[in-house]
Coordinates of C-alpha atoms and ligand atoms in Angstrom, one line a residue:
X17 CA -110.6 168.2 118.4
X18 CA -110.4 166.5 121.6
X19 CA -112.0 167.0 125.2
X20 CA -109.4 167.7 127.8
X21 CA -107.2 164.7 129.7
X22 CA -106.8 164.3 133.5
X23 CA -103.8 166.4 134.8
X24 CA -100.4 164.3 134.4
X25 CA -98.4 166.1 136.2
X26 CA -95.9 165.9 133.5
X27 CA -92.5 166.8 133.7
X28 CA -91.0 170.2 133.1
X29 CA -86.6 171.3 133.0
X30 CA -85.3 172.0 136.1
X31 CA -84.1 175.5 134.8
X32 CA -87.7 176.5 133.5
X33 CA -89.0 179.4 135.3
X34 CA -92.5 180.5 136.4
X35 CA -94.1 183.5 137.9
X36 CA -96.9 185.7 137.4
X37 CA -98.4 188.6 135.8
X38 CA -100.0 191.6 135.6
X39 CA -100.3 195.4 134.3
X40 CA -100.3 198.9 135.8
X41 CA -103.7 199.9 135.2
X42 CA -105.1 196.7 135.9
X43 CA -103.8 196.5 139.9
X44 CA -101.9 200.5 140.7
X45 CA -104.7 202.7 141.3
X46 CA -102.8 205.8 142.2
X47 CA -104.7 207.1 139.6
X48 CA -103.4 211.1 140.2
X49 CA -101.0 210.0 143.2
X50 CA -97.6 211.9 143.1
X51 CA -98.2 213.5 139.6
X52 CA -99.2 210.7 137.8
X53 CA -100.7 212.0 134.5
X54 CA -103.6 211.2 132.4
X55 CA -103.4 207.7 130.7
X56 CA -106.1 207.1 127.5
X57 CA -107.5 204.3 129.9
X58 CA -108.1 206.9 132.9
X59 CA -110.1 208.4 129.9
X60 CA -112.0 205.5 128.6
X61 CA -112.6 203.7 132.2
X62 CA -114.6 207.8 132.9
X63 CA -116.6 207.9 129.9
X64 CA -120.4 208.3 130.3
X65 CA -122.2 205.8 129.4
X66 CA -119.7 203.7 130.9
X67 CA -117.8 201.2 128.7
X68 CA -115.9 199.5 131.4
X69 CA -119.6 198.2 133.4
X70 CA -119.5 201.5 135.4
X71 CA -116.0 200.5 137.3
X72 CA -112.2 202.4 136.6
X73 CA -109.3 201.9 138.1
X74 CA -108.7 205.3 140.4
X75 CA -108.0 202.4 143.0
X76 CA -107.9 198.7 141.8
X77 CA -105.7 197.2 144.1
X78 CA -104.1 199.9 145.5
X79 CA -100.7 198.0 144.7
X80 CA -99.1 201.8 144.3
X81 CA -99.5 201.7 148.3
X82 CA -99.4 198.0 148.6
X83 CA -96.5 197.0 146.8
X84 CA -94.2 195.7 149.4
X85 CA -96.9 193.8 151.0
X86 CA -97.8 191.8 147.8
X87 CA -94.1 191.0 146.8
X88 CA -94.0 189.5 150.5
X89 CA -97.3 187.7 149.0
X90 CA -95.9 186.5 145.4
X91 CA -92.8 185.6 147.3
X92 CA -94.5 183.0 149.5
X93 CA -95.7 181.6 146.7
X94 CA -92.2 180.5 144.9
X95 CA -92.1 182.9 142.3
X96 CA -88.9 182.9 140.0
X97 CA -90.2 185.8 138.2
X98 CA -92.8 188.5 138.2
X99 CA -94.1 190.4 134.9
X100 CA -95.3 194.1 135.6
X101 CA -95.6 197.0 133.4
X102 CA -94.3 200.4 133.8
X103 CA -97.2 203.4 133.1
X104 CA -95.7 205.6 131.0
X105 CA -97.7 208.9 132.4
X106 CA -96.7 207.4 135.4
X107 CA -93.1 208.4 134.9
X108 CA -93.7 211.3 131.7
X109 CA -96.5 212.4 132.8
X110 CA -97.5 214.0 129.3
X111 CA -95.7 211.5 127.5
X112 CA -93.8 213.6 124.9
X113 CA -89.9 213.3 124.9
X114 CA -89.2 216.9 125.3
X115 CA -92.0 216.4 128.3
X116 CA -91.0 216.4 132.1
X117 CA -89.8 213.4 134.4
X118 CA -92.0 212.9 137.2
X119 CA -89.5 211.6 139.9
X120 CA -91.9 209.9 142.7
X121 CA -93.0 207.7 139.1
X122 CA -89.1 206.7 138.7
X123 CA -89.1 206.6 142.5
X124 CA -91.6 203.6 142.9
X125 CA -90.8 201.7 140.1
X126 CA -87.4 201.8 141.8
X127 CA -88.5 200.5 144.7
X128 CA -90.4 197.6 143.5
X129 CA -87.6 196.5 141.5
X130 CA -85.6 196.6 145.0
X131 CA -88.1 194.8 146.4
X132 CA -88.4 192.2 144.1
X133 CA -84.7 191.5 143.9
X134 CA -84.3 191.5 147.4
X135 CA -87.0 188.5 147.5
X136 CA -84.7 186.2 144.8
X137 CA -87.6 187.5 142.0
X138 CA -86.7 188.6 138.8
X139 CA -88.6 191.8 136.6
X140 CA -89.6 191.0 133.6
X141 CA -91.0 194.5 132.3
X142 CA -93.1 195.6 129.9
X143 CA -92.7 199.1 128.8
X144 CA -96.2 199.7 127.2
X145 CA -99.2 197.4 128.5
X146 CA -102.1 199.6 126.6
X147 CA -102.1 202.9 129.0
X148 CA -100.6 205.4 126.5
X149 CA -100.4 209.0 127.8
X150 CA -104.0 210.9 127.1
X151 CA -101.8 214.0 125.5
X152 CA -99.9 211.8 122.7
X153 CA -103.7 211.1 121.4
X154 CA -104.2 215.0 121.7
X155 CA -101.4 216.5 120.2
X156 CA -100.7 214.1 117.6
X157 CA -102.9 210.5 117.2
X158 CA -100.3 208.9 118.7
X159 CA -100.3 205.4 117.5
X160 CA -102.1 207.3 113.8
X161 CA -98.9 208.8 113.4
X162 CA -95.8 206.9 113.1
X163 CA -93.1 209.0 113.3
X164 CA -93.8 211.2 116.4
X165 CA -95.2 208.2 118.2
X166 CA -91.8 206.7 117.8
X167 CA -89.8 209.7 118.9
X168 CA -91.7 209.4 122.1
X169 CA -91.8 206.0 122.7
X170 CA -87.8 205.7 122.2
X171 CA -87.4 208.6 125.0
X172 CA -89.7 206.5 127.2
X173 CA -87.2 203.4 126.3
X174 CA -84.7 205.3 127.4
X175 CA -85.4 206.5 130.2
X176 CA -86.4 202.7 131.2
X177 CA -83.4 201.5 130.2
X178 CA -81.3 204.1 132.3
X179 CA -83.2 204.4 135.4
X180 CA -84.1 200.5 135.8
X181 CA -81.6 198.6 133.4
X182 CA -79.0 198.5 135.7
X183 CA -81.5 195.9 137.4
X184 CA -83.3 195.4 134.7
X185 CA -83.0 192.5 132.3
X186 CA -85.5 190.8 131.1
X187 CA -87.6 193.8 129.3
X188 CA -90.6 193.6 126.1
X189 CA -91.8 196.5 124.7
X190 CA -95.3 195.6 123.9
X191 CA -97.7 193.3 125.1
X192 CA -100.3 192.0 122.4
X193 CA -99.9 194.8 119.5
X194 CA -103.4 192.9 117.8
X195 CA -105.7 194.2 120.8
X196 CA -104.1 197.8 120.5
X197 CA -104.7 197.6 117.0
X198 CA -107.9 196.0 117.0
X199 CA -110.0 196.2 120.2
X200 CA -108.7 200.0 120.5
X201 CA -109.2 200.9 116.8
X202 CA -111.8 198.9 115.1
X203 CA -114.0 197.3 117.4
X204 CA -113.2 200.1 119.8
X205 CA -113.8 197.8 122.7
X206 CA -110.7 198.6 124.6
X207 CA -109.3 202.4 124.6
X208 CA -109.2 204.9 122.6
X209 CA -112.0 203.3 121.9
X210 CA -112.4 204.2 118.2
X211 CA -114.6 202.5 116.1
X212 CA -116.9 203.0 113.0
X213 CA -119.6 204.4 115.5
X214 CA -117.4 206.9 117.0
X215 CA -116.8 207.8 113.5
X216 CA -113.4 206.9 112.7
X217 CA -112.1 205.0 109.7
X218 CA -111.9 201.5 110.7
X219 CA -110.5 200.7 107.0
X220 CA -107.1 201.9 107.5
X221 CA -106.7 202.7 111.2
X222 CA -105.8 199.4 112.7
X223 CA -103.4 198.6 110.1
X224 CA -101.9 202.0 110.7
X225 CA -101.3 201.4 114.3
X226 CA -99.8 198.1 113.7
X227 CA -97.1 199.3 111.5
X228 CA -96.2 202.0 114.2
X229 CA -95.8 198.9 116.7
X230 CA -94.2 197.1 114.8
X231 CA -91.5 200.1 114.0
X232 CA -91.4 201.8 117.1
X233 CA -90.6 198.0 118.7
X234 CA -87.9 197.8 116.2
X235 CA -86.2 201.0 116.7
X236 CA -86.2 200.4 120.2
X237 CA -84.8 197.1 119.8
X238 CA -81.7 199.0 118.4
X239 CA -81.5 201.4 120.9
X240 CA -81.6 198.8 123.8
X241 CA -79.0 196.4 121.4
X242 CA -76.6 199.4 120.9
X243 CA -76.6 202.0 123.6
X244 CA -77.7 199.5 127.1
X245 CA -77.1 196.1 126.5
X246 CA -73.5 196.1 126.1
X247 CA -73.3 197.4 129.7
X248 CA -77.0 196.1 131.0
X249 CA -76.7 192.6 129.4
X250 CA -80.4 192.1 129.6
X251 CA -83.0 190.9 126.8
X252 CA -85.7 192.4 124.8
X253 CA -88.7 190.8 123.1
X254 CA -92.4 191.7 122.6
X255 CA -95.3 189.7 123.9
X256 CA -97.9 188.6 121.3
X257 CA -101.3 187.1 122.3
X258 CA -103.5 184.9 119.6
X259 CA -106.2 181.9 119.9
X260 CA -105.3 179.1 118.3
X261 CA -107.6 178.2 115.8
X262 CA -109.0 175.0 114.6
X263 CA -111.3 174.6 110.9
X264 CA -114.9 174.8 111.6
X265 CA -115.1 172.2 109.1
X266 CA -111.9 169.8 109.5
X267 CA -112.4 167.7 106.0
X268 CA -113.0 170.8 104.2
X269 CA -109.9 172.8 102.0
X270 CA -111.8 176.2 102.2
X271 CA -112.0 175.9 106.1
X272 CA -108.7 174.7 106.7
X273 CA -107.0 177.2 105.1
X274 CA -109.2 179.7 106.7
X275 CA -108.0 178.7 110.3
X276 CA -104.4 179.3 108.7
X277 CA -105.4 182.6 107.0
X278 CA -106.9 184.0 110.9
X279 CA -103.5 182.8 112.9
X280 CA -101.6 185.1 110.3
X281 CA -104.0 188.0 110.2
X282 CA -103.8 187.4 114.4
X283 CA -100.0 186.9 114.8
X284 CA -98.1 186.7 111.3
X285 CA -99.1 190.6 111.4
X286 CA -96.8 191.3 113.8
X287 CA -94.6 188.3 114.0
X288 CA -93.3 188.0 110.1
X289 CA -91.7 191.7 110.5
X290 CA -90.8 191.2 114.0
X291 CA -89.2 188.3 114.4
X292 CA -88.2 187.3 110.4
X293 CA -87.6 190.8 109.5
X294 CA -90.1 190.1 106.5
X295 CA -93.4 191.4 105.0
X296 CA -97.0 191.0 106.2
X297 CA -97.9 187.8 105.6
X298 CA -98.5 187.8 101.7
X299 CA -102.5 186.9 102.1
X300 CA -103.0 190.0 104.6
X301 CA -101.4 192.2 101.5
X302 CA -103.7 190.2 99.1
X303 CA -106.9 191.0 100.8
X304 CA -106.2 194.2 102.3
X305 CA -104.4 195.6 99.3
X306 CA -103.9 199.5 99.9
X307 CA -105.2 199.7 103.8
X308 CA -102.2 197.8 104.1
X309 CA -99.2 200.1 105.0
X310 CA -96.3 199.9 102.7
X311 CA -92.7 199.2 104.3
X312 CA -89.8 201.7 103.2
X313 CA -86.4 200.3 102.3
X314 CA -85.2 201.9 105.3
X315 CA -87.9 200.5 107.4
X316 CA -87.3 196.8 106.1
X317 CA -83.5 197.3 107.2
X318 CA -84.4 198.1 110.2
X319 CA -86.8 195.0 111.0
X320 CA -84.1 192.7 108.9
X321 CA -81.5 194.2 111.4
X322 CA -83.2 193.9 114.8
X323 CA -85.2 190.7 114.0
X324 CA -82.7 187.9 114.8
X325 CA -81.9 190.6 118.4
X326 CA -85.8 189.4 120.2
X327 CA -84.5 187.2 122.8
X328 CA -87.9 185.3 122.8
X329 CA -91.2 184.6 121.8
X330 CA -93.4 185.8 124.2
X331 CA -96.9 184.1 124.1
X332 CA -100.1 185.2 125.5
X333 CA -102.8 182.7 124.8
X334 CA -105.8 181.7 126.8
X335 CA -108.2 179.5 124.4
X336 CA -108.8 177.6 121.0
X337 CA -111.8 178.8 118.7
X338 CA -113.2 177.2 115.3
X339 CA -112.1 179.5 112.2
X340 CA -115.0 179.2 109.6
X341 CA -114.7 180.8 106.1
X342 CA -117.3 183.5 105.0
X343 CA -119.1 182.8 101.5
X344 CA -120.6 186.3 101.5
X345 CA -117.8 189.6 100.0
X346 CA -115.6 190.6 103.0
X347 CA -117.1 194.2 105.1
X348 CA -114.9 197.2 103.4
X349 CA -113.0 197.0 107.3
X350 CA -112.8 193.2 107.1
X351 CA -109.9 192.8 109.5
X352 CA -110.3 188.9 109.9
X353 CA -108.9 187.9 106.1
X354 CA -113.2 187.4 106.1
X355 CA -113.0 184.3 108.9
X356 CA -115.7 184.0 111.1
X357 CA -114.5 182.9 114.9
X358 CA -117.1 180.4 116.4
X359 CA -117.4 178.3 118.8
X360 CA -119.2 175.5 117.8
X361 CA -117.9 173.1 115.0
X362 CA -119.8 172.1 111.9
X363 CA -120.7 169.0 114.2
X364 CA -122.1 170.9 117.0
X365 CA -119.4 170.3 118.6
X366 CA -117.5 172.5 121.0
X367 CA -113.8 173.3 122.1
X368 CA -113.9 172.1 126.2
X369 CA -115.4 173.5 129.2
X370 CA -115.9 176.9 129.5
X371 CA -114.4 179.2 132.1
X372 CA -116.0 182.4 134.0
X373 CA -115.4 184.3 130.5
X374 CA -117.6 183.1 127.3
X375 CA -115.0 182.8 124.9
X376 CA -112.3 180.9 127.0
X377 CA -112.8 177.7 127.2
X378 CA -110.3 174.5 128.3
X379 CA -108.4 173.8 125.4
X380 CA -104.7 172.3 126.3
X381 CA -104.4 170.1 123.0
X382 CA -104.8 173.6 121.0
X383 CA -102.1 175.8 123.1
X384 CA -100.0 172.5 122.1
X385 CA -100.9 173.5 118.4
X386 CA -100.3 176.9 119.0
X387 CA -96.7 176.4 120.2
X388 CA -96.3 174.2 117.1
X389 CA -97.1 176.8 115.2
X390 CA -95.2 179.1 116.1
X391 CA -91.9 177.2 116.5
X392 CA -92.2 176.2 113.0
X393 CA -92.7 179.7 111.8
X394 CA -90.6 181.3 114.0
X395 CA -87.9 178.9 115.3
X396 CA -87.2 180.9 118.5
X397 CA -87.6 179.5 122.1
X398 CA -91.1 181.1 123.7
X399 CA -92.1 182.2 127.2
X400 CA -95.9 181.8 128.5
X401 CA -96.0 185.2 129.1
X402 CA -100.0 184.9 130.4
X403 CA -102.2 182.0 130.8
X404 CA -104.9 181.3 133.3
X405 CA -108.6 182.2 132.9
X406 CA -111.1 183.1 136.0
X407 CA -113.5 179.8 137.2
X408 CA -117.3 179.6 135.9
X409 CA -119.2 181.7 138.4
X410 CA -116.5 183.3 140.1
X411 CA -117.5 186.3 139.4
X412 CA -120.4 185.8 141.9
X413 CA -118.7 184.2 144.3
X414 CA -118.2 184.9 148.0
X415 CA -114.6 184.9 149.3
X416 CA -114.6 180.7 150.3
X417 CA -115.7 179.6 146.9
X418 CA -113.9 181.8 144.9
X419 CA -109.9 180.7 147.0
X420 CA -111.3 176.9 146.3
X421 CA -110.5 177.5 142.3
X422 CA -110.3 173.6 141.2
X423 CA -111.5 174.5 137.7
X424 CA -108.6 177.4 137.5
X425 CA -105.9 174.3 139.0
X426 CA -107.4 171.6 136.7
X427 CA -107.1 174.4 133.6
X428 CA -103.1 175.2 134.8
X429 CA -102.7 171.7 135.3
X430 CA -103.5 170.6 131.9
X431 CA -101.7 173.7 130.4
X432 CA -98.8 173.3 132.0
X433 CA -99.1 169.1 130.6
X434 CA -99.5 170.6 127.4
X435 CA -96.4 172.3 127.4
X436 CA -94.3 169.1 128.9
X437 CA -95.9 167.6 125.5
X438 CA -94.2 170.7 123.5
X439 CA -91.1 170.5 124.9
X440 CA -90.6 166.5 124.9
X441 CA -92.5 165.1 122.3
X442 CA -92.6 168.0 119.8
X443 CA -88.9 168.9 121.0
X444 CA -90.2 172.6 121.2
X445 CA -88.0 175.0 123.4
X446 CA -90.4 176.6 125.9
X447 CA -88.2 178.7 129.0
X448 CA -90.9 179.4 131.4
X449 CA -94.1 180.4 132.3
X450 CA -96.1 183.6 133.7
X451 CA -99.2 183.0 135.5
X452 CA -101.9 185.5 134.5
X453 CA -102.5 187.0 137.2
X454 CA -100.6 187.7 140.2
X455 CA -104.1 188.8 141.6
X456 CA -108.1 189.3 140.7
X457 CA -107.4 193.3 139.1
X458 CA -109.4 195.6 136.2
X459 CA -110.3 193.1 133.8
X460 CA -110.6 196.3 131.1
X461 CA -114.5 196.1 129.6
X462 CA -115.1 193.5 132.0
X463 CA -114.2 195.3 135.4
X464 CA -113.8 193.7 138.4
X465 CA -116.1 191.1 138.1
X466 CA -113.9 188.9 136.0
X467 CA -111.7 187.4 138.8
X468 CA -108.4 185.9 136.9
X469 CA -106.2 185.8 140.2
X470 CA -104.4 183.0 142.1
X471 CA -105.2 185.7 144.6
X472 CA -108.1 187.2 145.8
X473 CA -108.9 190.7 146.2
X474 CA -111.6 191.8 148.1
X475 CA -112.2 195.3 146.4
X476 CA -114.2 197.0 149.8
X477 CA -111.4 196.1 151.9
X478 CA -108.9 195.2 149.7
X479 CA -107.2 192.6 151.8
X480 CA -105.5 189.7 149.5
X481 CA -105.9 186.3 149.7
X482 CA -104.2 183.6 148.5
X483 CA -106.0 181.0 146.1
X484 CA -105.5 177.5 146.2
X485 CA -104.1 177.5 142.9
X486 CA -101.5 179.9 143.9
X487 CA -100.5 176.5 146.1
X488 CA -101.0 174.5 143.8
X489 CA -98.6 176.3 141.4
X490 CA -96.1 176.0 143.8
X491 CA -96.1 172.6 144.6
X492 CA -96.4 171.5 140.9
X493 CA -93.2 173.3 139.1
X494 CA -91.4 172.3 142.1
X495 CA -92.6 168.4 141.6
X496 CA -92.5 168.6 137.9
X497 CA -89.1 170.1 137.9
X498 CA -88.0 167.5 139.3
X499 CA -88.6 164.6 136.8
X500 CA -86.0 165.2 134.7
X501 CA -82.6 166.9 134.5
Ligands
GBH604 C1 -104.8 189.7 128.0 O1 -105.5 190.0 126.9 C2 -104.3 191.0 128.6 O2 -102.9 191.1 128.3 C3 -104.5 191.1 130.1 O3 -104.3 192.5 130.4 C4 -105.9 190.7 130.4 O4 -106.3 191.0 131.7 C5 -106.0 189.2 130.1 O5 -105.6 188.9 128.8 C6 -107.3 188.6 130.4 O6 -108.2 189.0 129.4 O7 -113.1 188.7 121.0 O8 -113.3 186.4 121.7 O9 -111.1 187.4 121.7 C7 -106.1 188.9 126.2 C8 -106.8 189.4 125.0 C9 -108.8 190.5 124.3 C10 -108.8 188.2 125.0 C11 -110.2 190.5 124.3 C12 -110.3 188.2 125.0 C13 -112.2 189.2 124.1 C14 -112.9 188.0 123.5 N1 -108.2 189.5 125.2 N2 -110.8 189.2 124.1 S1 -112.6 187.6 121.9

């Protein structure tokens, strides 16, 4: 555990690309615009008393009526590539395969995708970023039940892959499956919202949802391998997000191997079946036992089949935390392996300076970890698909303090160093890197007042305006680009 370096400005390949991100809830609004249907987070982001701190996003950014204007925007700022997702009740407006096609969805997704190529920026496009049609949860439980879920979410695919692919070639399916699974279906922080108080059975449900991820990824996997991308040529992947985590007690056996157990109950969840075609990781099935679900020989095919087709890692990560192991039994819905996440070492110590959100603090020499980690377990080459974090205070900013972001420039800065380490010392592959975000959006729970933007959005008006780290971006892949060749 170390406090964070100066910026180095070290080098980077001259083909690694970088862009930014966001979602379609966070930044559309458009909420009911053109027959766009019901998504669970149009539910959630309405509920009385609010969960979201009394905010939704009916109008966010208003990028459905804005889009053209901030392409002009990302593409000022030297984007290679932008990540967006697509709302699925945006373009099915019910969701179910034997549902409708709402045409003005296909339409502006069409026309972004024009717009983007027509600026030199490539899509990268992620079919589900959490907004699941309201009616799959009412007819059926939608992620609770496997096999309908997938029918619809391979129609979806499809229709994806036939409307867009033709354009289309960098595409993921799901972006962080451990926050559906978890935050939606345990903690019930993020939508649906289920939890133990809302009376659901946060034993098995979590687990339940993750397996029909991690299937319904698969079998679209195939579809996109066999039926588009002998014509389309494009790749297909799905984005994981996970801290990494360092022992609360570094000398101690117990805590070590605690900090192991969490990044597997976090990632080796989805990533052993994914991306090794293999079983849970062997302690989840130890500790979970029967709230585990079980693969089926046909299942395990499948996963063993599609595995070595993911193109990439794709890595969301934002912090480090301290992984501490629990003395006491684990809860009957332990879904940690029974590891606490703290903040503070048993030293007192803690992980860097902390950002506008509590639990993200700067922690470069842990993303380096991270990417270790992964490369060891996974051996595939990985694509920052987010990182960034809102500055301390922002939140309360006016408009001049909040575009002078030298603690979001200093955090990229040392970010982007610690991936220059990954690639030439650890001799890591890393392809490129997605700024999160393209601009300040719905930040879920949070609302609006968690400002993780290179641009600013003033939500009364809603005029945009550039950060300086959006500059600062810039001017650093094109310097540290240029080091080496
Ligand atoms: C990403 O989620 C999302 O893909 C993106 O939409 C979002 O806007 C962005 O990050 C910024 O948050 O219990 O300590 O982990 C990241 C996953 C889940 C990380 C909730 C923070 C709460 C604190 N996030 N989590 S903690």
């Amino acid at each position: 555990v170390s406090e964070p370096h100066e910026v180095e400005e070290l080098p980077l390949p001259p083909d690694f690309f970088w862009g930014a991100a966001t979602a379609a809830y966070q930044i559309e609004g458009g909420a009911s615009q053109d027959g766009k249907g019901k998504s669970i987070w149009d539910t959630f982001s309405h509920l009385e008393p609010s969960r979201t701190n009394g905010e939704n996003g009916d109008v966010a950014c208003d990028h459905y009526n804005r889009m053209s204007e901030d392409v002009d925007l990302m593409a000022s700022y030297g984007v290679d590539v932008y990540r967006l997702s697509i709302a699925w009740s945006r373009v099915i407006p019910l969701g179910g395969r034997n549902d409708p096609v709402n045409e003005d969805g296909i339409s502006f997704y069409n026309r972004l995708i024009d717009c983007l190529l027509a600026r030199n920026i490539e899509p990268i496009i992620t079919l589900y970023h959490w907004d699941a049609p309201q009616e799959l949860y009412n007819r059926y439980g939608a992620f609770l039940n496997t096999a309908e879920f997938k029918a619809d979410f391979e129609q979806f695919a499809r229709l994806c892959f036939s409307r867009f692919g033709d354009r289309v070639k960098k595409w993921v399916t799901y972006n962080e499956p451990y926050i559906i699974s978890i935050f939606g279906h345990h903690s019930g922080v993020l939508a649906p919202g289920h939890s133990a108080a809302t009376g659901h059975d946060t034993r098995t449900e979590p687990w339940r949802v993750g397996h029909t991820i991690v299937i319904s990824h698969a079998a679209v996997v195939k579809i996109y391998a066999t039926e588009f991308q002998p014509v389309q040529n494009g790749s297909i992947t799905i984005v994981l997000n996970g801290h990494f985590y360092e022992p609360w007690d570094a000398n101690s056996e117990e805590h070590k191997s605690a900090a192991q157990r969490r990044l597997e109950f976090y990632i080796g969840w989805f990533a052993d079946p994914v991306f090794l075609g293999k079983d849970y990781p062997s302690q989840m099935r130890a500790r979970l036992g029967p709230r585990l679900p079980e693969f089926s020989t046909e299942e395990m095919r499948l996963l063993r089949e599609t595995a070595p087709i993911n193109a990439y890692y794709g890595m969301n990560h934002y912090s480090t935390k301290f992984a501490r192991a629990l003395s006491d039994p684990p809860a009957e819905d332990d879904c940690t392996g029974n590891v606490e996440e703290v903040a503070t070492n048993n030293e007192g110590k803690m992980l860097g300076p902390v950002s506008g959100m509590s639990w993200l603090r700067v922690a470069p020499d842990g993303f380096r970890k991270l990417l270790n980690w992964v490369w060891d377990r996974y051996h595939l080459p990985i694509v920052i698909t987010e990182n960034g974090c809102p500055c301390p205070g922002e939140s309360q900013m006016t408009l001049e303090e909040s575009v002078n972001d030298t603690f979001r420039i200093r955090y990229f800065g040392l970010y982007l160093d610690a991936i220059s380490r990954a690639i030439y010392e650890d001799g890591i592959i890393v392809q490129g890197y997605c700024a999160w975000s393209f601009m300040d959006n719905f930040e879920w729970s949070a609302g609006y007042g968690a400002r993780y933007g290179i641009t600013h959005v003033e939500y009364d008006t809603l005029v945009r305006t550039p950060k300086k780290s959006a500059y600062y971006l810039k001017q650093s892949f094109n310097e540290r680009r240029k080091k080496r060749d």
